Amino acid sequence: MSDIIWPAGYVPGFTDNFCSNEMIVTGLTAADIWPFLNIPTRWPTYYPNSADVRFHDGKGPELEADVRFFFSTFGFPVEAQVVEHVAPVVGQPARVAWHGWSGEGVDRLDVHHAWLIEDLSGGRVRILTQETQNGAPAKELAKANPNPMINGHQDWLVGLVAAVRGVTG
């Protein structure tokens, strides 16, 4: 199976917080899932922890390389820029990742949030989302038990699969 591609400064184990969530399901493909992830204005319809999605510079509604966008999540207003964008192609996993940031000075939070969607044998699809975080807010999130990032991203995955199944049957 494929791995997330991490930029310098965001490799898990060397950051202030890390979360990883994964689902493998049958009956869906990476191509089925992609439009529900790649169009951020859809996120709030299946993931209530996201809101206020908007694009900068007249871009959107789909993510693309280098596009800037904004959304709210976990109580943070997040500015983000897509740093990796590979649509699904047969035999190759789909990938999307963004650098997100919120706050200033000692309250600044920087994240690398990456998604990998790949078709597997037997009519299965793997959806992997991982996020690394740096900054004082990340250090606080890492101490929380249960970890709100793990739980929130699991809700995102479950909602994503349910939304796709609602459209594809």
C-alpha positions as a printed Julia matrix, in Angstrom:
169×3 Matrix{Float64}:
   0.0    0.0     0.0
   1.07   3.56   -0.63
   2.3    6.08    1.94
   1.74   9.77    2.56
   4.47  12.02    1.17
   5.68  14.31    3.97
   7.38  17.66    3.45
  10.34  18.71    5.58
   9.25  19.85    9.03
   6.07  17.75    9.01
   7.34  14.16    9.26
   5.4   12.21   11.92
   7.39  11.68   15.08
   9.17  15.01   14.66
   6.08  17.22   15.05
   4.05  18.38   18.03
   0.99  16.28   17.17
   0.11  13.53   14.69
  -3.07  11.69   13.86
  -3.79   8.9    11.42
  -7.16   7.49   10.38
  -7.92   4.89    7.76
 -10.87   2.99    6.35
 -10.93   0.18    3.82
 -14.37  -0.44    2.35
 -15.89  -2.46   -0.46
 -18.17  -1.35   -3.24
 -16.59   2.07   -3.79
 -13.69   3.33   -5.88
 -11.24   6.18   -5.56
 -13.09   7.86   -8.45
 -16.36   7.64   -6.46
 -14.81   9.25   -3.4
 -12.72  11.95   -5.06
 -15.48  14.53   -5.8
 -16.67  14.43   -2.18
 -13.17  15.25   -0.92
 -11.97  17.48   -3.75
 -14.93  19.88   -3.49
 -14.58  21.4     0.01
 -18.02  23.04   -0.04
 -19.37  19.48    0.25
 -17.47  18.82    3.5
 -20.01  20.45    5.85
 -22.8   18.27    4.36
 -21.21  15.11    5.76
 -18.66  16.4     8.29
 -20.24  18.83   10.76
 -16.81  19.82   12.15
 -16.13  21.83    8.97
 -17.76  25.11    8.02
 -17.28  28.46    6.29
 -15.52  27.03    3.23
 -14.44  29.63    0.71
 -11.76  30.01   -1.93
  -9.33  32.85   -2.55
  -8.42  34.49   -5.85
 -11.64  33.52   -7.63
 -10.73  29.82   -7.55
 -12.93  26.84   -6.71
 -15.12  24.98   -6.29
 -12.57  22.16   -6.7
  -9.18  21.89   -5.07
  -6.19  22.11   -7.39
  -2.44  22.51   -7.0
  -1.44  25.7    -5.16
  -5.04  26.91   -4.65
  -5.69  28.88   -1.44
  -8.86  28.3     0.57
 -10.33  28.87    4.01
 -12.45  26.77    6.35
 -13.23  26.45   10.04
 -12.59  23.24   11.95
 -12.0   22.24   15.6
 -12.79  25.83   16.53
  -9.91  27.16   14.44
 -10.24  29.44   11.41
  -7.85  27.78    8.94
  -6.15  29.34    5.94
  -4.85  26.61    3.66
  -2.95  26.06    0.45
  -2.96  22.85   -1.56
   0.58  21.45   -1.8
  -0.2   18.1    -3.45
  -3.0   17.26   -5.85
  -3.21  14.04   -7.86
  -6.65  12.99   -9.12
  -7.45   9.26   -9.22
  -6.01   7.36  -12.16
  -6.23   3.6   -12.68
  -3.23   1.99  -10.99
  -2.22   5.14   -9.09
  -3.54   6.46   -5.77
  -5.28   9.81   -5.58
  -3.56  12.31   -3.31
  -4.48  15.69   -1.92
  -2.68  17.58    0.83
  -2.69  21.09    2.15
  -0.63  23.22    4.46
  -3.0   24.93    6.88
  -2.35  27.63    9.44
  -4.24  29.49   12.11
  -3.35  32.13   14.67
  -0.24  34.2    15.17
   2.84  34.25   17.35
   2.82  31.75   20.22
  -0.76  30.75   19.33
   0.07  29.83   15.73
  -0.83  26.34   14.53
   0.68  24.91   11.32
  -0.52  21.62    9.86
   0.08  19.31    6.95
  -3.16  17.42    6.25
  -2.83  14.69    3.64
  -5.27  12.25    2.05
  -4.52   9.13    0.05
  -7.26   7.2    -1.73
  -6.33   4.0    -3.51
  -8.18   1.16   -5.13
  -7.26  -2.24   -3.75
  -7.87  -5.78   -4.94
 -11.27  -7.37   -4.43
 -13.27  -4.22   -5.16
 -11.98  -2.41   -2.08
 -10.83   1.16   -1.62
  -8.48   2.5     1.05
  -8.98   6.01    2.4
  -6.11   7.25    4.54
  -5.95  10.67    6.15
  -3.02  11.79    8.26
  -2.16  15.13    9.78
   0.91  16.51   11.5
   0.82  19.72   13.49
   3.3   22.18   14.93
   2.79  24.92   17.49
   1.48  25.45   21.01
  -2.13  24.5    20.11
  -0.8   21.22   18.64
   1.03  20.44   21.87
  -2.21  20.92   23.81
  -4.2   18.76   21.36
  -1.59  15.99   21.69
  -2.18  15.83   25.47
  -5.95  15.43   25.16
  -7.41  12.0    25.8
  -9.37  11.07   23.84
  -7.5   12.84   21.07
  -9.97  15.2    19.35
  -8.04  14.98   16.07
  -8.3   11.19   15.91
 -12.0   11.27   16.75
 -12.76  14.19   14.44
 -10.96  12.71   11.47
 -12.68   9.37   12.03
 -16.0   11.21   11.88
 -14.81  12.8     8.62
 -13.99   9.38    7.13
 -17.26   7.8     8.25
 -19.24  10.77    6.94
 -17.34  10.74    3.65
 -18.05   7.06    3.02
 -21.73   7.48    4.01
 -22.12  10.48    1.67
 -20.58   8.61   -1.26
 -22.72   5.54   -0.57
 -25.8    7.78   -0.44
 -25.09   8.88   -4.01
 -23.69   5.64   -5.47
 -26.1    3.28   -3.69
